[in-house]
Structure formats: C-alpha cells, structure tokens
mmCIF file of C-alpha atoms in Angstrom:
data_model
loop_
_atom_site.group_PDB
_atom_site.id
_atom_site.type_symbol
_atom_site.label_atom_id
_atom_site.label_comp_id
_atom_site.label_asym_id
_atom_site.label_seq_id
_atom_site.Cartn_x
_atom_site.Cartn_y
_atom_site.Cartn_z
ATOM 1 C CA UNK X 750 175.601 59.927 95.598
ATOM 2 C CA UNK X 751 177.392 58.952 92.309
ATOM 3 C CA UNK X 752 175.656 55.547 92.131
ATOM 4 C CA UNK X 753 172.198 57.230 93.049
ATOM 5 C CA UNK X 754 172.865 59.552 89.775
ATOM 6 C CA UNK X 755 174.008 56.599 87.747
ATOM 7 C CA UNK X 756 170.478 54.629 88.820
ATOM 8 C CA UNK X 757 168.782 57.765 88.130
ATOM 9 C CA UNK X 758 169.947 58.549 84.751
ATOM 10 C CA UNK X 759 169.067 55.032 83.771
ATOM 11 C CA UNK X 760 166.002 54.695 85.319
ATOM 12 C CA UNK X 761 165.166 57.896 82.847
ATOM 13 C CA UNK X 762 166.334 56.820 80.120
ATOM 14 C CA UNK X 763 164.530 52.896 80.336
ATOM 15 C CA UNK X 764 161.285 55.437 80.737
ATOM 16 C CA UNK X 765 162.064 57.209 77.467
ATOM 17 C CA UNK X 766 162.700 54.466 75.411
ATOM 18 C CA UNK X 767 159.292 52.604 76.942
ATOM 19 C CA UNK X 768 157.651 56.087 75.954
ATOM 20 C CA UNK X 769 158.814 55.921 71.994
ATOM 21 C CA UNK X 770 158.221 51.585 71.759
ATOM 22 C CA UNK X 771 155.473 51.308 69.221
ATOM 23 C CA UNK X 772 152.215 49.014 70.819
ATOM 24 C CA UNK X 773 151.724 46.235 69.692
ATOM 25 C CA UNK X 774 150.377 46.213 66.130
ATOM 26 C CA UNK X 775 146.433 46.281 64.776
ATOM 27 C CA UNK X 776 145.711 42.598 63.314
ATOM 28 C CA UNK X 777 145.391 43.598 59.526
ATOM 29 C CA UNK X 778 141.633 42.448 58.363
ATOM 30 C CA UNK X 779 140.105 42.633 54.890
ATOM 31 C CA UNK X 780 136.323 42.852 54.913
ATOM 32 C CA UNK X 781 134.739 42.346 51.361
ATOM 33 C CA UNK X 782 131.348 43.249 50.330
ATOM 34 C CA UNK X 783 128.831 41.874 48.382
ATOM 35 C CA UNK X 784 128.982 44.362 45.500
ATOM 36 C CA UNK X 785 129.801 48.452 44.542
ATOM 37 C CA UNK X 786 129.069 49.897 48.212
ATOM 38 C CA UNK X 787 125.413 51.008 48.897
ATOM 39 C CA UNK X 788 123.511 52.454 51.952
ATOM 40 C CA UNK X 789 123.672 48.369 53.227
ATOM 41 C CA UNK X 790 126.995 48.748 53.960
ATOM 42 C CA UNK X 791 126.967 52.399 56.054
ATOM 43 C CA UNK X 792 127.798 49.991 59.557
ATOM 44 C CA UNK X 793 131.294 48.872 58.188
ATOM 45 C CA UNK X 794 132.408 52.507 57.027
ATOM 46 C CA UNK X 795 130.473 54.409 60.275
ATOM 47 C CA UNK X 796 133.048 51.751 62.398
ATOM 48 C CA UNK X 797 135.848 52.343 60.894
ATOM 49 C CA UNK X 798 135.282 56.364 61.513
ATOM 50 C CA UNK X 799 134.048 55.997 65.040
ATOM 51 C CA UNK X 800 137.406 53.477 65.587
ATOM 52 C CA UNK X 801 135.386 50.934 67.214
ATOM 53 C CA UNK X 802 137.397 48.139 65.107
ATOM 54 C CA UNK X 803 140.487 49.920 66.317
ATOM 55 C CA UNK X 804 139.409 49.993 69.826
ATOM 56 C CA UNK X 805 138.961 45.761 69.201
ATOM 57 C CA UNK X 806 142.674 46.027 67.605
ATOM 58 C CA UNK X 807 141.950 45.809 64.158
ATOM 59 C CA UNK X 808 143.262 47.506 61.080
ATOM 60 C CA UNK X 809 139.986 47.186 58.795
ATOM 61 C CA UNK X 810 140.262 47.385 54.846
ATOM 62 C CA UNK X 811 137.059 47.510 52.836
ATOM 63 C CA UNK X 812 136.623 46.452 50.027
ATOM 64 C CA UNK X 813 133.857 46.421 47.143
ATOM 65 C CA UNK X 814 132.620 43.314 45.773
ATOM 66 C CA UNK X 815 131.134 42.154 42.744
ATOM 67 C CA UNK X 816 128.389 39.756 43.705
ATOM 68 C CA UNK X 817 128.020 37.462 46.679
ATOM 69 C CA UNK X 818 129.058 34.648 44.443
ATOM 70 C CA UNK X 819 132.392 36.116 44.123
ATOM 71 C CA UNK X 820 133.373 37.172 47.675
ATOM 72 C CA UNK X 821 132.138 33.946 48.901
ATOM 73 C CA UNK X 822 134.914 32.300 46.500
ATOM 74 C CA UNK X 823 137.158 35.182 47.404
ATOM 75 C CA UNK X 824 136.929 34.083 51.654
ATOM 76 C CA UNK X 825 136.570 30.492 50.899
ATOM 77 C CA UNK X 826 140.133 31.056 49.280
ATOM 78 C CA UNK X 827 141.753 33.242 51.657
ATOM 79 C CA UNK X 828 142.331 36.498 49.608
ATOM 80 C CA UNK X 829 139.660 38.140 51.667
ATOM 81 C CA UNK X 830 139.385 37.475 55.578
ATOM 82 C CA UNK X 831 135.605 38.130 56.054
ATOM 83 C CA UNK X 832 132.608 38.839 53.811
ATOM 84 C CA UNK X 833 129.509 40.515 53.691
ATOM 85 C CA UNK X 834 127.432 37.919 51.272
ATOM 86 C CA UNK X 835 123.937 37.198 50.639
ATOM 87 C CA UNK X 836 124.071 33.874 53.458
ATOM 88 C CA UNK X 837 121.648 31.797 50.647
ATOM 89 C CA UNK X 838 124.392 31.859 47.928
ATOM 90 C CA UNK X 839 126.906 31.190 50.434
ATOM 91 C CA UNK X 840 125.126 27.966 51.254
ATOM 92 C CA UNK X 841 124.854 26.451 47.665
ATOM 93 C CA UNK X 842 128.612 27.331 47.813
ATOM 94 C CA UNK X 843 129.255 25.540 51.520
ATOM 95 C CA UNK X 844 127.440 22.341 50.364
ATOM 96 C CA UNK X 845 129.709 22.169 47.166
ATOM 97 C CA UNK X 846 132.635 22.243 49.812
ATOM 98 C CA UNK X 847 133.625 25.450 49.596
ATOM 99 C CA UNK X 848 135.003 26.059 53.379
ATOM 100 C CA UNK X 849 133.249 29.314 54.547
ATOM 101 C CA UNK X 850 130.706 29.581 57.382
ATOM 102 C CA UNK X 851 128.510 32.537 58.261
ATOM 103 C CA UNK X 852 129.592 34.109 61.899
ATOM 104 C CA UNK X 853 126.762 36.002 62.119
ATOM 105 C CA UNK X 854 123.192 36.959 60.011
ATOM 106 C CA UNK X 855 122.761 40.274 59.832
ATOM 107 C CA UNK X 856 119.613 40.464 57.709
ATOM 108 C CA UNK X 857 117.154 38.096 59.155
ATOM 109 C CA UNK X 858 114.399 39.009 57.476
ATOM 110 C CA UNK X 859 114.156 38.956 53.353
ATOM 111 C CA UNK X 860 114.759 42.189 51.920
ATOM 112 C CA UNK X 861 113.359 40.370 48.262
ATOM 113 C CA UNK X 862 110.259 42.637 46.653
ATOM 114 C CA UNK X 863 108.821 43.415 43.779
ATOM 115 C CA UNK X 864 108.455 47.249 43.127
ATOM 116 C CA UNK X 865 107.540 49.818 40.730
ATOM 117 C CA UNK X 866 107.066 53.848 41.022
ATOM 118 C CA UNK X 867 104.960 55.308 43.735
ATOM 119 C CA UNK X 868 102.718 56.633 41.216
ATOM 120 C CA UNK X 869 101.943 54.215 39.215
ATOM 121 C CA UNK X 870 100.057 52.853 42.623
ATOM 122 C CA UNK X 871 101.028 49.456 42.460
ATOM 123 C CA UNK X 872 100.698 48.371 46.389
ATOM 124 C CA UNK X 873 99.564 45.073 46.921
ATOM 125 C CA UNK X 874 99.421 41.951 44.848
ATOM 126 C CA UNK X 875 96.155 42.470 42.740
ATOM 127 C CA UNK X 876 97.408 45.328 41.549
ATOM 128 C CA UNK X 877 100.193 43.692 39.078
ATOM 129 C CA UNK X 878 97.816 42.133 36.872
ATOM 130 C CA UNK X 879 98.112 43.155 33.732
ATOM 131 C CA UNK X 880 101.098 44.993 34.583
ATOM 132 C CA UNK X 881 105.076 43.927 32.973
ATOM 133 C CA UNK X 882 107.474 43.161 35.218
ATOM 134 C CA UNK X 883 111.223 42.835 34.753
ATOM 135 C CA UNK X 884 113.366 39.952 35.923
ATOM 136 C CA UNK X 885 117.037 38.594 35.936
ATOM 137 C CA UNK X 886 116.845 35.153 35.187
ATOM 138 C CA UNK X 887 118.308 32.745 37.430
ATOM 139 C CA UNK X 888 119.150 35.055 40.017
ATOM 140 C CA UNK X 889 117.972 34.445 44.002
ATOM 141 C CA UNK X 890 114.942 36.759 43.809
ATOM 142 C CA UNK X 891 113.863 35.220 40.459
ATOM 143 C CA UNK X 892 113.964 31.784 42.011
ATOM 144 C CA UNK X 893 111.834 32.639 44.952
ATOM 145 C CA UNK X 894 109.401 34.427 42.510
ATOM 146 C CA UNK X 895 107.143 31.794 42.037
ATOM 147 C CA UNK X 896 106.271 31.307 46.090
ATOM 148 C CA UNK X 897 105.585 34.787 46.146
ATOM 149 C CA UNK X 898 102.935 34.425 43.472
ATOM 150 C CA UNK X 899 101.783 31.228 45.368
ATOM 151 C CA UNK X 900 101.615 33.000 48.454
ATOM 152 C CA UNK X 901 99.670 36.097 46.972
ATOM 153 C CA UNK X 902 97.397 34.113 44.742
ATOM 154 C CA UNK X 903 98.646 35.250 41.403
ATOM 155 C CA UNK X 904 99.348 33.185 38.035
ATOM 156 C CA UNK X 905 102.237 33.665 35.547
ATOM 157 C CA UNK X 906 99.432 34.181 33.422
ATOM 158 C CA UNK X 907 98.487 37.406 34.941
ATOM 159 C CA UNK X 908 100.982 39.449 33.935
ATOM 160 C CA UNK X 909 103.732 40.125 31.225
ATOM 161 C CA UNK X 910 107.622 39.283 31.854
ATOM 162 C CA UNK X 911 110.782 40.612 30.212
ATOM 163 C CA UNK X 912 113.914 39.673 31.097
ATOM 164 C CA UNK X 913 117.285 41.280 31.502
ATOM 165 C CA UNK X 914 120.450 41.452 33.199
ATOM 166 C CA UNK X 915 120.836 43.483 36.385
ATOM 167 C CA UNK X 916 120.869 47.237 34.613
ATOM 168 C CA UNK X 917 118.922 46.297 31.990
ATOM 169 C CA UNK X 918 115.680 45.534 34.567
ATOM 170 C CA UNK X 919 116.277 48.822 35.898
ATOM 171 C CA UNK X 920 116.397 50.231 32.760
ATOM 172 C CA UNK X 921 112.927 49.100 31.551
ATOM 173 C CA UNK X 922 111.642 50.526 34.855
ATOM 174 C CA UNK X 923 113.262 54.036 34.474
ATOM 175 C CA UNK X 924 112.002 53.695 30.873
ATOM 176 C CA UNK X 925 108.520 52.639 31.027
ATOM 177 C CA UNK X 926 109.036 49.281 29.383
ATOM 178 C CA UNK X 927 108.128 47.706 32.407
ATOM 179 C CA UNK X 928 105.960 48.571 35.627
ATOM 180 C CA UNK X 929 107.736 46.705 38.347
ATOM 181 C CA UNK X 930 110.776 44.825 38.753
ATOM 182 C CA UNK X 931 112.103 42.237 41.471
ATOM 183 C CA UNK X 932 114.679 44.164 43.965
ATOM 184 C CA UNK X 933 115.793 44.197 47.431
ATOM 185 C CA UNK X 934 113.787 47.153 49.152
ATOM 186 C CA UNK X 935 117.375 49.222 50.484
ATOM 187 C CA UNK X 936 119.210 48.743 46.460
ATOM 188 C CA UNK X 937 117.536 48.734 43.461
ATOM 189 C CA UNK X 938 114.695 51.166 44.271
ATOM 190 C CA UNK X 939 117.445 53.817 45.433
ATOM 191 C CA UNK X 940 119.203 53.361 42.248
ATOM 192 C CA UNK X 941 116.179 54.349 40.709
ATOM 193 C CA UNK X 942 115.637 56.913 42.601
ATOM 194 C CA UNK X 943 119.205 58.411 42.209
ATOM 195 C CA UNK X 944 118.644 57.807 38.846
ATOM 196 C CA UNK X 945 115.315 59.515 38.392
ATOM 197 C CA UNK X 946 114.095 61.203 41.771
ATOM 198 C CA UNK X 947 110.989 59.681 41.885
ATOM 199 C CA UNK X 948 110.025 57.408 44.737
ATOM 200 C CA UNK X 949 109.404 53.486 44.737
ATOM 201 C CA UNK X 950 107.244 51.076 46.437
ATOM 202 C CA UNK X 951 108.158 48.218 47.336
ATOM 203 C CA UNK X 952 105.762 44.923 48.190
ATOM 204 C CA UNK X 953 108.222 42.735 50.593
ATOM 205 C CA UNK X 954 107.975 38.730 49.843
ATOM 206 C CA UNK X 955 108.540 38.317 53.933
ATOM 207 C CA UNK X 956 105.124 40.533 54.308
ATOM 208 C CA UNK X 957 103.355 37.417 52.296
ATOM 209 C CA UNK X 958 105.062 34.340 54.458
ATOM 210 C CA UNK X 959 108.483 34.449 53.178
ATOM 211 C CA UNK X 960 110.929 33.871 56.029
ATOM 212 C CA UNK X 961 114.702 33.637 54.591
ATOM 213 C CA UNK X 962 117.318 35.120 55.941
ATOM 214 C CA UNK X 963 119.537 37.662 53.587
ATOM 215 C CA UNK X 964 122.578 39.312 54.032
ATOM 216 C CA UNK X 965 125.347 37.968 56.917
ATOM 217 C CA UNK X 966 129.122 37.954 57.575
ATOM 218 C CA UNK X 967 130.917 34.769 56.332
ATOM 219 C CA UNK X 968 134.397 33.659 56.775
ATOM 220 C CA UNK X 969 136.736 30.967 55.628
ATOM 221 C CA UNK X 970 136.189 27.852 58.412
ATOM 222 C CA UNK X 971 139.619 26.951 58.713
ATOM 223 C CA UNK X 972 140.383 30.667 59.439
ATOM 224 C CA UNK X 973 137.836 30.703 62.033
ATOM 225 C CA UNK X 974 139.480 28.102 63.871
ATOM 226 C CA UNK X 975 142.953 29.151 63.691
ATOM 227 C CA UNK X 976 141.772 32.820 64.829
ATOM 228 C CA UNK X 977 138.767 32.285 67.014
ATOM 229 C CA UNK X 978 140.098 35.262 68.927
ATOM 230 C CA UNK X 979 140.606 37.630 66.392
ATOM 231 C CA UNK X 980 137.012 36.732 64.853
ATOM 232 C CA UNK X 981 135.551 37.366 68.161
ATOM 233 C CA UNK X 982 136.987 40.676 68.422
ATOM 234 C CA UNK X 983 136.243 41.313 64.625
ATOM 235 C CA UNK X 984 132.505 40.382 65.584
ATOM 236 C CA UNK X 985 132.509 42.538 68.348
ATOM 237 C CA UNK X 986 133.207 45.290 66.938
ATOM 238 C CA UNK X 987 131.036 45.134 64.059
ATOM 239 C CA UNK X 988 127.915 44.465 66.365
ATOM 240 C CA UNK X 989 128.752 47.678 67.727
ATOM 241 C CA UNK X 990 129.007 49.619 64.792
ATOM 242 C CA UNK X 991 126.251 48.530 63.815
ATOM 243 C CA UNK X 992 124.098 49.206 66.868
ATOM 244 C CA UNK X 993 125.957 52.689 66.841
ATOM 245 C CA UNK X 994 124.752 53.489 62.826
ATOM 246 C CA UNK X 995 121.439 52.735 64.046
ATOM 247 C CA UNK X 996 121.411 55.783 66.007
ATOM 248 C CA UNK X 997 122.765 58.070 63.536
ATOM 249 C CA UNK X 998 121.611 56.642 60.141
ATOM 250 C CA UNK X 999 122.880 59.985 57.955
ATOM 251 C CA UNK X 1000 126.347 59.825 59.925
ATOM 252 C CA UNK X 1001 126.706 56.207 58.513
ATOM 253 C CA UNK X 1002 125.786 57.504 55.447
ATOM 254 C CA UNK X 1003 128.148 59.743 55.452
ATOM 255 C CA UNK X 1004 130.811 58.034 56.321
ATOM 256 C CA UNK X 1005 130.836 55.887 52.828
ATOM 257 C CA UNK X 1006 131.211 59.677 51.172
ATOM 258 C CA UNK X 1007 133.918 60.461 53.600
ATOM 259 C CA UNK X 1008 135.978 57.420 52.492
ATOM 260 C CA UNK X 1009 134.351 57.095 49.191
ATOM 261 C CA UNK X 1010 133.510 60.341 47.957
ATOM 262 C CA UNK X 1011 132.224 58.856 44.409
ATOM 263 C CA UNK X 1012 129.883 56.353 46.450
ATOM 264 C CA UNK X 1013 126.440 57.623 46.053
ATOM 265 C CA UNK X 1014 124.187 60.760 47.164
ATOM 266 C CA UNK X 1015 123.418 61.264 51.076
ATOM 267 C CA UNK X 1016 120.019 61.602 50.820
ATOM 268 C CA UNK X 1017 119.785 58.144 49.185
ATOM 269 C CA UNK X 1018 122.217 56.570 50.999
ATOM 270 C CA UNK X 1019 120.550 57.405 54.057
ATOM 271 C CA UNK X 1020 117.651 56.509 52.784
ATOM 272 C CA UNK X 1021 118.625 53.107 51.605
ATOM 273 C CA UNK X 1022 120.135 52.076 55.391
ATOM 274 C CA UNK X 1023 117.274 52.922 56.774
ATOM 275 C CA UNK X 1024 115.376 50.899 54.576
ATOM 276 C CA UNK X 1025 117.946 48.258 55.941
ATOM 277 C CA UNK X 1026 117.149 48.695 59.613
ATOM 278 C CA UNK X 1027 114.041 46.839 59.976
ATOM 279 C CA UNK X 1028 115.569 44.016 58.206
ATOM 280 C CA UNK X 1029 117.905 43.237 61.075
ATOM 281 C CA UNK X 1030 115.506 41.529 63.073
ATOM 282 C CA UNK X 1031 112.565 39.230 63.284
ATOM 283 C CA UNK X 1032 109.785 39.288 65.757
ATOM 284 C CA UNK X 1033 112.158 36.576 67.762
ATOM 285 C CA UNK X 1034 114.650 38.468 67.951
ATOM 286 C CA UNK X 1035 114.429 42.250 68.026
ATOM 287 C CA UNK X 1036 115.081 42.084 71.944
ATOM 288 C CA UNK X 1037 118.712 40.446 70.754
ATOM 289 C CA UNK X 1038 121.819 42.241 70.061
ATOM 290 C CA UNK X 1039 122.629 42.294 65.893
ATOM 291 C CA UNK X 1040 123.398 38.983 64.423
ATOM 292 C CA UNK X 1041 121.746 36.732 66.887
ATOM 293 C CA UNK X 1042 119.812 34.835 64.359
ATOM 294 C CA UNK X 1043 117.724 31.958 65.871
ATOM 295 C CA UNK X 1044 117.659 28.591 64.799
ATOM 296 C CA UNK X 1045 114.931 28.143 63.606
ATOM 297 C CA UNK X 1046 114.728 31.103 60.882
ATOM 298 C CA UNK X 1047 118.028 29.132 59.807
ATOM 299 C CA UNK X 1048 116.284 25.888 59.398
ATOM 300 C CA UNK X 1049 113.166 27.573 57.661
ATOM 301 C CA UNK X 1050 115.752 29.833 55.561
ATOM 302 C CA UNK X 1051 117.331 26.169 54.504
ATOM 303 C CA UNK X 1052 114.018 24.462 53.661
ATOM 304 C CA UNK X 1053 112.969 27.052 51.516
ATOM 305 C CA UNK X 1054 116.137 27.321 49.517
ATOM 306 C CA UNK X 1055 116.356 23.674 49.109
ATOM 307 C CA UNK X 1056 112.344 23.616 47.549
ATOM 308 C CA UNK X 1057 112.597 26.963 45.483
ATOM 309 C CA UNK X 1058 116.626 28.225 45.442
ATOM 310 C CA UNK X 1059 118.860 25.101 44.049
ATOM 311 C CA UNK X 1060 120.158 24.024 47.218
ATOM 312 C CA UNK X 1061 121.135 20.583 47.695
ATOM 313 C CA UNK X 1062 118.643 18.368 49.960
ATOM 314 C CA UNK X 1063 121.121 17.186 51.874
ATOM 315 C CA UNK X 1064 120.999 20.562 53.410
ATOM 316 C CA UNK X 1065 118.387 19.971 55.155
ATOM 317 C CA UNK X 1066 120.226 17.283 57.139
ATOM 318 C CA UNK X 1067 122.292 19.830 59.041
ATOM 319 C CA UNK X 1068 121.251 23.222 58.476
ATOM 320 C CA UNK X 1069 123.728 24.674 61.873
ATOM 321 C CA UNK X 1070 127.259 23.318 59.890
ATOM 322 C CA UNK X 1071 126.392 26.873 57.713
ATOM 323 C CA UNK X 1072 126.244 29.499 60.510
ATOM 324 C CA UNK X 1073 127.475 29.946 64.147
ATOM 325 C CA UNK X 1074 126.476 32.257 67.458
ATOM 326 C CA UNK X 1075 129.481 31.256 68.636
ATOM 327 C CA UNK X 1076 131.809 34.451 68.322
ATOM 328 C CA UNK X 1077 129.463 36.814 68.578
ATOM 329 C CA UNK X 1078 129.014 39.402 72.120
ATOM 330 C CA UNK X 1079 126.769 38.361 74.307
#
C-alpha cells in the first residue's frame, strides 16, 4: 500500500511540473516594411491580431521602413529577417549582389498611376494635355513614365512638369501648382485625401499595357536556406492573413490603429487596402492562393525594368534567381 502511495504521489507531482513547463518558444521574426505604415500593410497587423503567425509559431515584430531601398539593404544584411519591398528595387539590388530573394509577390499587378482630384475630371489620357504634372525624379514611377506616355499616345510636349521630392509633389497637388502627380493608387492619393478630404482619380499604367509586378516579401538568401522551415511557416501564415483581411478590409484597418494608434484615419486606411486588393492578382492568377505569381509576369516584370527601370541586362538571362514559389502553401 505504502509503495502504491509513494508511485502515486510521484506520478502527481511529474504531472504538475509537466503542467507549469513553458512550450517550446515562438521563433522571434522581424518583418520590415517598405516605408511609415499605410492601408498596404493592414495584412501584417490584421495577423498578428487574429494570431495566425502565432498559430505558425512565430513571434512577429513590425517594423516601419523608410523606402524599399533601405529594407532591402536592411534583409540583405541580416538586421531585419523579412521585408515587404517594392520587388523592382529589390532586383537592381540582387544583381549588384546583394543576397536577398523575393519568397513571394504580393502585388502582381502595377499599382503606378498618374492622378489628380476627382473634380478637376482628369480620367483618361487626353485629358492631361495642357495640364502640370508633378514628378520625383529618378524614382521607379518616374522611370516608367515615359512607356506610359508611349502607350497612351502622349508627348512630353503636351504637358508641363515640375519636379519635387516625395512631399513636395503632393504639395503642388494639394496646392494647385500642379493638376496630377505620379502615385501608387492605395498611397499617395489617400494622403491627399487625409490631407484635404477630397477624392482622387487615379489612371493605372497596367490599364494601358503595363505588366510589372510591385510590392512582394523578400528575404536574405542565405537565411532562406538555413531556415527553409521557419520561412515556410512565416509564408504560411502571412498568406492567410492576408486572405483573412480580404474579408474584413476595416478590421485590417483597424488593426494598424490598434497597434499604432498615430497610424492614419480608418476611413482612409480602409480605403487605401482596398484600393490594394485588386492588385493582388492578375487575370492568371486570381484562381491562386496570394503570392503565387507566375512566371511569366516575372519575366515580363524583368524585361521591362531592364528597357525603362536601370536594371542590368544580364537580368534578363535568369529572371527566376530573383523570386521563388517554393515556400509558399499550396
């Protein structure tokens, strides 16, 4: 009876300590965005809320960016695990040698346009002649500018440029010193619009022929390799959220105010990933789960970059070595 007691009390006691042992511990991941957060980003932050990176075991961190240029330098050296770039700069990066690779392209479809207030009724391509528009030089849009006005029939000579950093473009559009400016649909025009509460309209590039690919996850290719499970799981995960923010596009939204309280207006927000929605797939693909961009929107996205976007020919020679299918869900 004694030694039934004794194997009792420590049968007990083996179950309480299994109840307090910790599980085993969320891989810590940093996921770094292309710039301050806007309604793009409402996936990441509607994950993290819904725990569908914790369900995959992972402790996410996200952080702002400032600039694909600068998270893509920020993965290729390790001090951020994954980021959420603009995939075009990240390839005039990987052909430099920088060591990053995009795991999956969530923006298949260019979210470049030109765009000015609804009211001034600028909706198609005729109607910016003789109108001013704004421009950054150098930047991506401004370098796929001139097939746009190939594609739509215009001439330089048909309207008026100023140029202008970033806040200074939108200035001269909130302003009046300029009708239009070059902006991705989901971003600029809901900065205006926070800014002055009018509406914008935007005339898309991809509507006139464009086909480039935009936004995507990258991460460091040595990484990859030594945690192909962990990026699986990380990839999981954030094909879920984002088929989950789908459904509930002012829940994202929300859910960069509930972790960022300073991080924008709901309405606008909201507004701006919805905007973002139809961007996700091409006419190839919207049967396919996010991120399953084809092959040959890759190759096209390459050729186009290397004519009009500074990318190196050589490029051309291998456009898969910048982007795998490889870890994402089926």
């Amino acid at each position: 009876m004694l030694r039934w007691v004794t194997a009792f009390s420590t049968a007990l006691i083996w179950t309480a300590l299994a109840s307090v042992t910790p599980a085993a511990a969320a891989d810590k991941v940093v996921l770094m965005l292309n710039w301050y957060v806007y309604g793009e980003h409402a996936p990441f932050y509607y994950g993290k809320a819904k725990g569908l990176y914790a369900a995959e075991g992972i402790d996410l961190e996200i952080q702002e960016g400032r600039g694909s240029a600068a998270t893509v330098q920020a993965v290729a050296a390790k001090t951020a695990d994954f980021g959420y770039v603009d995939v075009p700069t990240m390839m005039r990066a990987a052909i430099k040698g920088a060591p990053v690779i995009a795991t999956g392209v969530l923006l298949q479809t260019s979210a470049m346009s030109v765009m000015g207030f609804v009211e001034k009724n600028i909706k198609k391509p005729e109607d910016i002649k003789g109108k001013t528009v704004a421009i950054t030089p150098a930047d991506s849009m401004t370098q796929i500018w001139p097939l746009f006005l190939k594609k739509a029939g215009l001439k330089e000579s048909d309207f008026k440029t100023v140029a202008g950093d970033g806040q200074t473009k939108l200035n001269a559009v909130i302003n009046g010193q300029a009708d239009l400016l070059l902006g991705y649909v989901m971003d600029q025009s809901m900065k205006i619009k926070d800014a002055t509460g009018k509406d914008v309209y935007p005339i898309k590039f991809a509507d006139y022929g464009i086909h480039l690919v935009s936004s995507g996850i990258v991460a460091n290719t040595d990484y990859v390799k030594a945690n192909a499970d962990l990026v699986k799981r990380f990839m999981s995960a954030t094909t879920k959220s984002v088929e989950a923010a789908e459904k509930d596009a002012k829940g994202a939204a929300q859910s960069i105010l509930d972790a960022n309280p300073k991080g924008g207006k709901i309405e606008t927000l909201t507004q701006g990933f919805e905007l973002t929605i139809p961007l996700y797939r091409t006419p190839e693909t919207k049967t396919k789960r996010p991120f399953q961009v084809t092959d040959q929107n890759m190759k096209d996205s390459v050729e186009l970059m290397v004519e009009y976007g500074g990318l190196d020919a050589k490029a051309k020679e291998n456009p898969k070595a910048f982007y795998t299918n490889d870890y994402l869900p089926k």
